[in-house]
PDB file of C-alpha atoms in Angstrom:
ATOM      1  CA  MET I   1      -8.292  10.759 -15.823  1.00 58.00           C
ATOM      2  CA  LYS I   2      -7.709   9.197 -12.963  1.00 74.00           C
ATOM      3  CA  ARG I   3      -6.710   5.957 -15.349  1.00 79.00           C
ATOM      4  CA  LEU I   4      -6.278   7.911 -18.124  1.00 79.00           C
ATOM      5  CA  GLY I   5      -3.165   8.705 -15.379  1.00 82.00           C
ATOM      6  CA  TRP I   6      -2.046   5.201 -15.009  1.00 87.00           C
ATOM      7  CA  ALA I   7      -1.860   3.689 -18.543  1.00 91.00           C
ATOM      8  CA  GLY I   8       0.354   6.029 -19.120  1.00 90.00           C
ATOM      9  CA  LEU I   9       2.195   5.530 -16.350  1.00 93.00           C
ATOM     10  CA  GLY I  10       2.041   1.560 -16.755  1.00 94.00           C
ATOM     11  CA  LEU I  11       2.583   2.291 -21.142  1.00 93.00           C
ATOM     12  CA  ALA I  12       5.810   4.697 -20.496  1.00 93.00           C
ATOM     13  CA  LEU I  13       7.121   1.730 -18.634  1.00 94.00           C
ATOM     14  CA  ALA I  14       6.532  -0.764 -20.284  1.00 93.00           C
ATOM     15  CA  VAL I  15       8.366   0.443 -23.681  1.00 92.00           C
ATOM     16  CA  LEU I  16      10.986   2.201 -21.112  1.00 93.00           C
ATOM     17  CA  ALA I  17      11.836  -1.223 -20.686  1.00 92.00           C
ATOM     18  CA  THR I  18      11.665  -3.167 -23.819  1.00 91.00           C
ATOM     19  CA  ALA I  19      13.483  -0.942 -24.760  1.00 89.00           C
ATOM     20  CA  VAL I  20      16.567  -1.171 -21.949  1.00 88.00           C
ATOM     21  CA  LEU I  21      15.987  -5.600 -22.365  1.00 90.00           C
ATOM     22  CA  VAL I  22      15.521  -5.735 -26.317  1.00 93.00           C
ATOM     23  CA  PRO I  23      19.133  -8.019 -27.029  1.00 94.00           C
ATOM     24  CA  ASN I  24      21.491  -4.932 -28.797  1.00 90.00           C
ATOM     25  CA  THR I  25      20.873  -6.686 -32.746  1.00 93.00           C
ATOM     26  CA  THR I  26      17.632  -5.998 -32.110  1.00 93.00           C
ATOM     27  CA  LEU I  27      17.670  -2.506 -32.154  1.00 89.00           C
ATOM     28  CA  ALA I  28      20.572  -1.863 -34.912  1.00 90.00           C
ATOM     29  CA  TRP I  29      17.903  -3.813 -36.862  1.00 94.00           C
ATOM     30  CA  LEU I  30      15.130  -0.914 -35.991  1.00 91.00           C
ATOM     31  CA  ARG I  31      17.652   1.764 -36.896  1.00 90.00           C
ATOM     32  CA  VAL I  32      17.941  -0.001 -39.920  1.00 94.00           C
ATOM     33  CA  GLU I  33      14.147  -0.679 -40.711  1.00 94.00           C
ATOM     34  CA  SER I  34      12.929   2.723 -39.034  1.00 93.00           C
ATOM     35  CA  PRO I  35      15.593   5.879 -39.765  1.00 92.00           C
ATOM     36  CA  LEU I  36      13.354   7.889 -38.674  1.00 94.00           C
ATOM     37  CA  LEU I  37      14.184   6.524 -35.542  1.00 90.00           C
ATOM     38  CA  SER I  38      16.919   6.190 -36.185  1.00 91.00           C
ATOM     39  CA  GLU I  39      18.281  10.139 -36.849  1.00 94.00           C
ATOM     40  CA  GLY I  40      16.020  11.148 -34.063  1.00 91.00           C
ATOM     41  CA  ILE I  41      18.654   8.917 -31.823  1.00 90.00           C
ATOM     42  CA  ASN I  42      21.633  10.641 -33.298  1.00 91.00           C
ATOM     43  CA  ARG I  43      19.801  14.041 -32.997  1.00 92.00           C
ATOM     44  CA  VAL I  44      19.488  13.469 -29.038  1.00 91.00           C
ATOM     45  CA  GLU I  45      22.680  11.540 -28.399  1.00 89.00           C
ATOM     46  CA  ALA I  46      25.098  14.084 -29.596  1.00 90.00           C
ATOM     47  CA  LEU I  47      23.023  16.704 -27.433  1.00 89.00           C
ATOM     48  CA  TRP I  48      25.556  16.085 -25.383  1.00 87.00           C
ATOM     49  CA  PRO I  49      28.524  12.938 -26.221  1.00 82.00           C
ATOM     50  CA  ALA I  50      29.296  12.427 -22.920  1.00 83.00           C
ATOM     51  CA  ALA I  51      26.232  11.309 -21.128  1.00 86.00           C
ATOM     52  CA  ASP I  52      23.843   9.661 -22.742  1.00 91.00           C
ATOM     53  CA  THR I  53      21.181  11.320 -23.406  1.00 94.00           C
ATOM     54  CA  VAL I  54      18.952   8.451 -24.433  1.00 93.00           C
ATOM     55  CA  HIS I  55      18.729   7.577 -21.311  1.00 94.00           C
ATOM     56  CA  MET I  56      18.560  10.856 -20.862  1.00 96.00           C
ATOM     57  CA  LEU I  57      15.837  11.961 -22.797  1.00 96.00           C
ATOM     58  CA  ALA I  58      13.283   8.616 -22.182  1.00 96.00           C
ATOM     59  CA  PHE I  59      13.423   9.287 -18.410  1.00 97.00           C
ATOM     60  CA  ALA I  60      11.862  12.866 -18.304  1.00 97.00           C
ATOM     61  CA  VAL I  61       9.891  12.008 -20.357  1.00 96.00           C
ATOM     62  CA  LEU I  62       8.464   9.566 -17.581  1.00 97.00           C
ATOM     63  CA  GLY I  63       9.409  11.902 -14.914  1.00 97.00           C
ATOM     64  CA  VAL I  64       6.641  14.010 -16.744  1.00 96.00           C
ATOM     65  CA  ILE I  65       4.314  11.186 -16.382  1.00 96.00           C
ATOM     66  CA  ALA I  66       4.457  10.286 -13.074  1.00 96.00           C
ATOM     67  CA  ARG I  67       3.619  13.295 -11.742  1.00 96.00           C
ATOM     68  CA  LEU I  68       0.755  13.406 -13.666  1.00 94.00           C
ATOM     69  CA  ALA I  69       0.138  10.365 -13.044  1.00 94.00           C
ATOM     70  CA  LEU I  70       0.876  11.012  -9.023  1.00 94.00           C
ATOM     71  CA  PRO I  71       0.149  14.285  -8.543  1.00 93.00           C
ATOM     72  CA  ARG I  72      -0.562  13.612  -4.870  1.00 93.00           C
ATOM     73  CA  THR I  73       2.574  11.085  -4.073  1.00 95.00           C
ATOM     74  CA  ARG I  74       5.925  12.996  -2.233  1.00 96.00           C
ATOM     75  CA  ALA I  75       8.659  13.229  -5.054  1.00 96.00           C
ATOM     76  CA  GLY I  76      10.903  11.384  -3.024  1.00 97.00           C
ATOM     77  CA  TRP I  77       8.206   8.126  -3.042  1.00 97.00           C
ATOM     78  CA  ILE I  78       9.017   8.439  -7.643  1.00 97.00           C
ATOM     79  CA  ILE I  79      12.011   8.750  -7.608  1.00 98.00           C
ATOM     80  CA  LEU I  80      12.794   6.028  -4.955  1.00 98.00           C
ATOM     81  CA  GLY I  81      10.903   3.762  -7.080  1.00 97.00           C
ATOM     82  CA  VAL I  82      12.057   4.504 -10.722  1.00 97.00           C
ATOM     83  CA  LEU I  83      15.691   3.861  -9.337  1.00 98.00           C
ATOM     84  CA  LEU I  84      14.467   0.881  -8.358  1.00 98.00           C
ATOM     85  CA  PHE I  85      12.861   0.250 -11.355  1.00 97.00           C
ATOM     86  CA  SER I  86      16.355   1.485 -12.931  1.00 97.00           C
ATOM     87  CA  ILE I  87      18.739  -1.027 -11.098  1.00 97.00           C
ATOM     88  CA  VAL I  88      16.359  -3.932 -12.084  1.00 97.00           C
ATOM     89  CA  THR I  89      16.370  -2.551 -15.794  1.00 96.00           C
ATOM     90  CA  GLU I  90      19.834  -2.550 -15.997  1.00 96.00           C
ATOM     91  CA  LEU I  91      20.796  -5.556 -13.800  1.00 97.00           C
ATOM     92  CA  LEU I  92      18.591  -7.893 -16.277  1.00 96.00           C
ATOM     93  CA  GLN I  93      20.699  -6.062 -18.545  1.00 95.00           C
ATOM     94  CA  PHE I  94      23.650  -9.687 -17.575  1.00 95.00           C
ATOM     95  CA  TYR I  95      20.884 -11.711 -19.145  1.00 95.00           C
ATOM     96  CA  VAL I  96      20.051  -9.795 -22.810  1.00 95.00           C
ATOM     97  CA  PRO I  97      22.772 -10.962 -25.974  1.00 93.00           C
ATOM     98  CA  GLY I  98      24.991  -7.819 -26.882  1.00 92.00           C
ATOM     99  CA  ARG I  99      23.504  -5.878 -23.031  1.00 94.00           C
ATOM    100  CA  THR I 100      26.160  -4.804 -20.238  1.00 93.00           C
ATOM    101  CA  PRO I 101      24.711  -3.132 -17.441  1.00 95.00           C
ATOM    102  CA  LEU I 102      25.921   0.364 -16.044  1.00 95.00           C
ATOM    103  CA  VAL I 103      26.521   2.128 -13.361  1.00 97.00           C
ATOM    104  CA  SER I 104      26.019   5.548 -15.786  1.00 95.00           C
ATOM    105  CA  ASP I 105      22.630   3.981 -16.871  1.00 95.00           C
ATOM    106  CA  VAL I 106      21.090   4.723 -13.360  1.00 97.00           C
ATOM    107  CA  ARG I 107      22.946   7.597 -13.202  1.00 97.00           C
ATOM    108  CA  ASP I 108      21.959   9.424 -15.814  1.00 96.00           C
ATOM    109  CA  ASN I 109      18.066   8.031 -16.258  1.00 97.00           C
ATOM    110  CA  MET I 110      18.510   9.053 -12.170  1.00 98.00           C
ATOM    111  CA  LEU I 111      19.231  12.737 -14.015  1.00 97.00           C
ATOM    112  CA  GLY I 112      16.610  13.207 -16.656  1.00 97.00           C
ATOM    113  CA  LEU I 113      14.071  12.039 -13.977  1.00 98.00           C
ATOM    114  CA  VAL I 114      14.995  15.230 -11.355  1.00 98.00           C
ATOM    115  CA  ALA I 115      14.875  17.394 -14.550  1.00 97.00           C
ATOM    116  CA  GLY I 116      11.898  15.878 -15.850  1.00 98.00           C
ATOM    117  CA  LEU I 117      10.076  16.168 -12.635  1.00 98.00           C
ATOM    118  CA  GLY I 118      12.001  19.641 -12.478  1.00 97.00           C
ATOM    119  CA  PHE I 119      10.029  21.402 -15.111  1.00 97.00           C
ATOM    120  CA  ILE I 120       6.825  19.788 -14.662  1.00 97.00           C
ATOM    121  CA  SER I 121       6.830  20.641 -11.655  1.00 96.00           C
ATOM    122  CA  LEU I 122       8.060  24.724 -12.701  1.00 96.00           C
ATOM    123  CA  ILE I 123       5.151  24.413 -15.498  1.00 96.00           C
ATOM    124  CA  LEU I 124       2.016  23.197 -13.150  1.00 94.00           C
ATOM    125  CA  TRP I 125       3.333  25.776  -9.982  1.00 94.00           C
ATOM    126  CA  LEU I 126       2.916  28.328 -13.015  1.00 95.00           C
ATOM    127  CA  TYR I 127      -0.124  28.050 -14.403  1.00 93.00           C
ATOM    128  CA  ARG I 128      -1.769  27.160 -11.333  1.00 92.00           C
ATOM    129  CA  HIS I 129      -0.070  31.015  -9.801  1.00 92.00           C
ATOM    130  CA  LEU I 130      -1.170  31.955 -13.093  1.00 91.00           C
ATOM    131  CA  THR I 131      -4.516  30.770 -12.720  1.00 90.00           C
ATOM    132  CA  GLN I 132      -4.966  32.720  -9.067  1.00 90.00           C
ATOM    133  CA  ARG I 133      -4.323  35.585 -10.414  1.00 86.00           C
ATOM    134  CA  PHE I 134      -5.772  36.118 -13.403  1.00 85.00           C
ATOM    135  CA  GLY I 135      -8.806  33.264 -13.474  1.00 66.00           C
TER     136      GLY I 135
END
């Protein structure tokens, strides 16, 4: 089970790194070729126009996966690791055609991460509480 958690975390990080380091022309092509993907992105973007909700959702999912893969690791270490990952991927966008590194993307990534960590922590707490009480 431990390997599955690490594999999931590695896959999530690889997918995120790929998504943020792909040139804009490739992203535009993907959205044209996959209307379902494009519609999904449009719906997520419309949730909260003031922030990059796609980043927030992606990093919330990363937070859930990271907590499940690293159950004994303090949340602060997970947050620090993902913050470094987020900063590095944003800085690498200086070298990706059509991409612009933004501090607001790092902010939105971290908001999503904290939301994901909070969500899964609440679910795990409820699970432990209910299984102790009724289990």
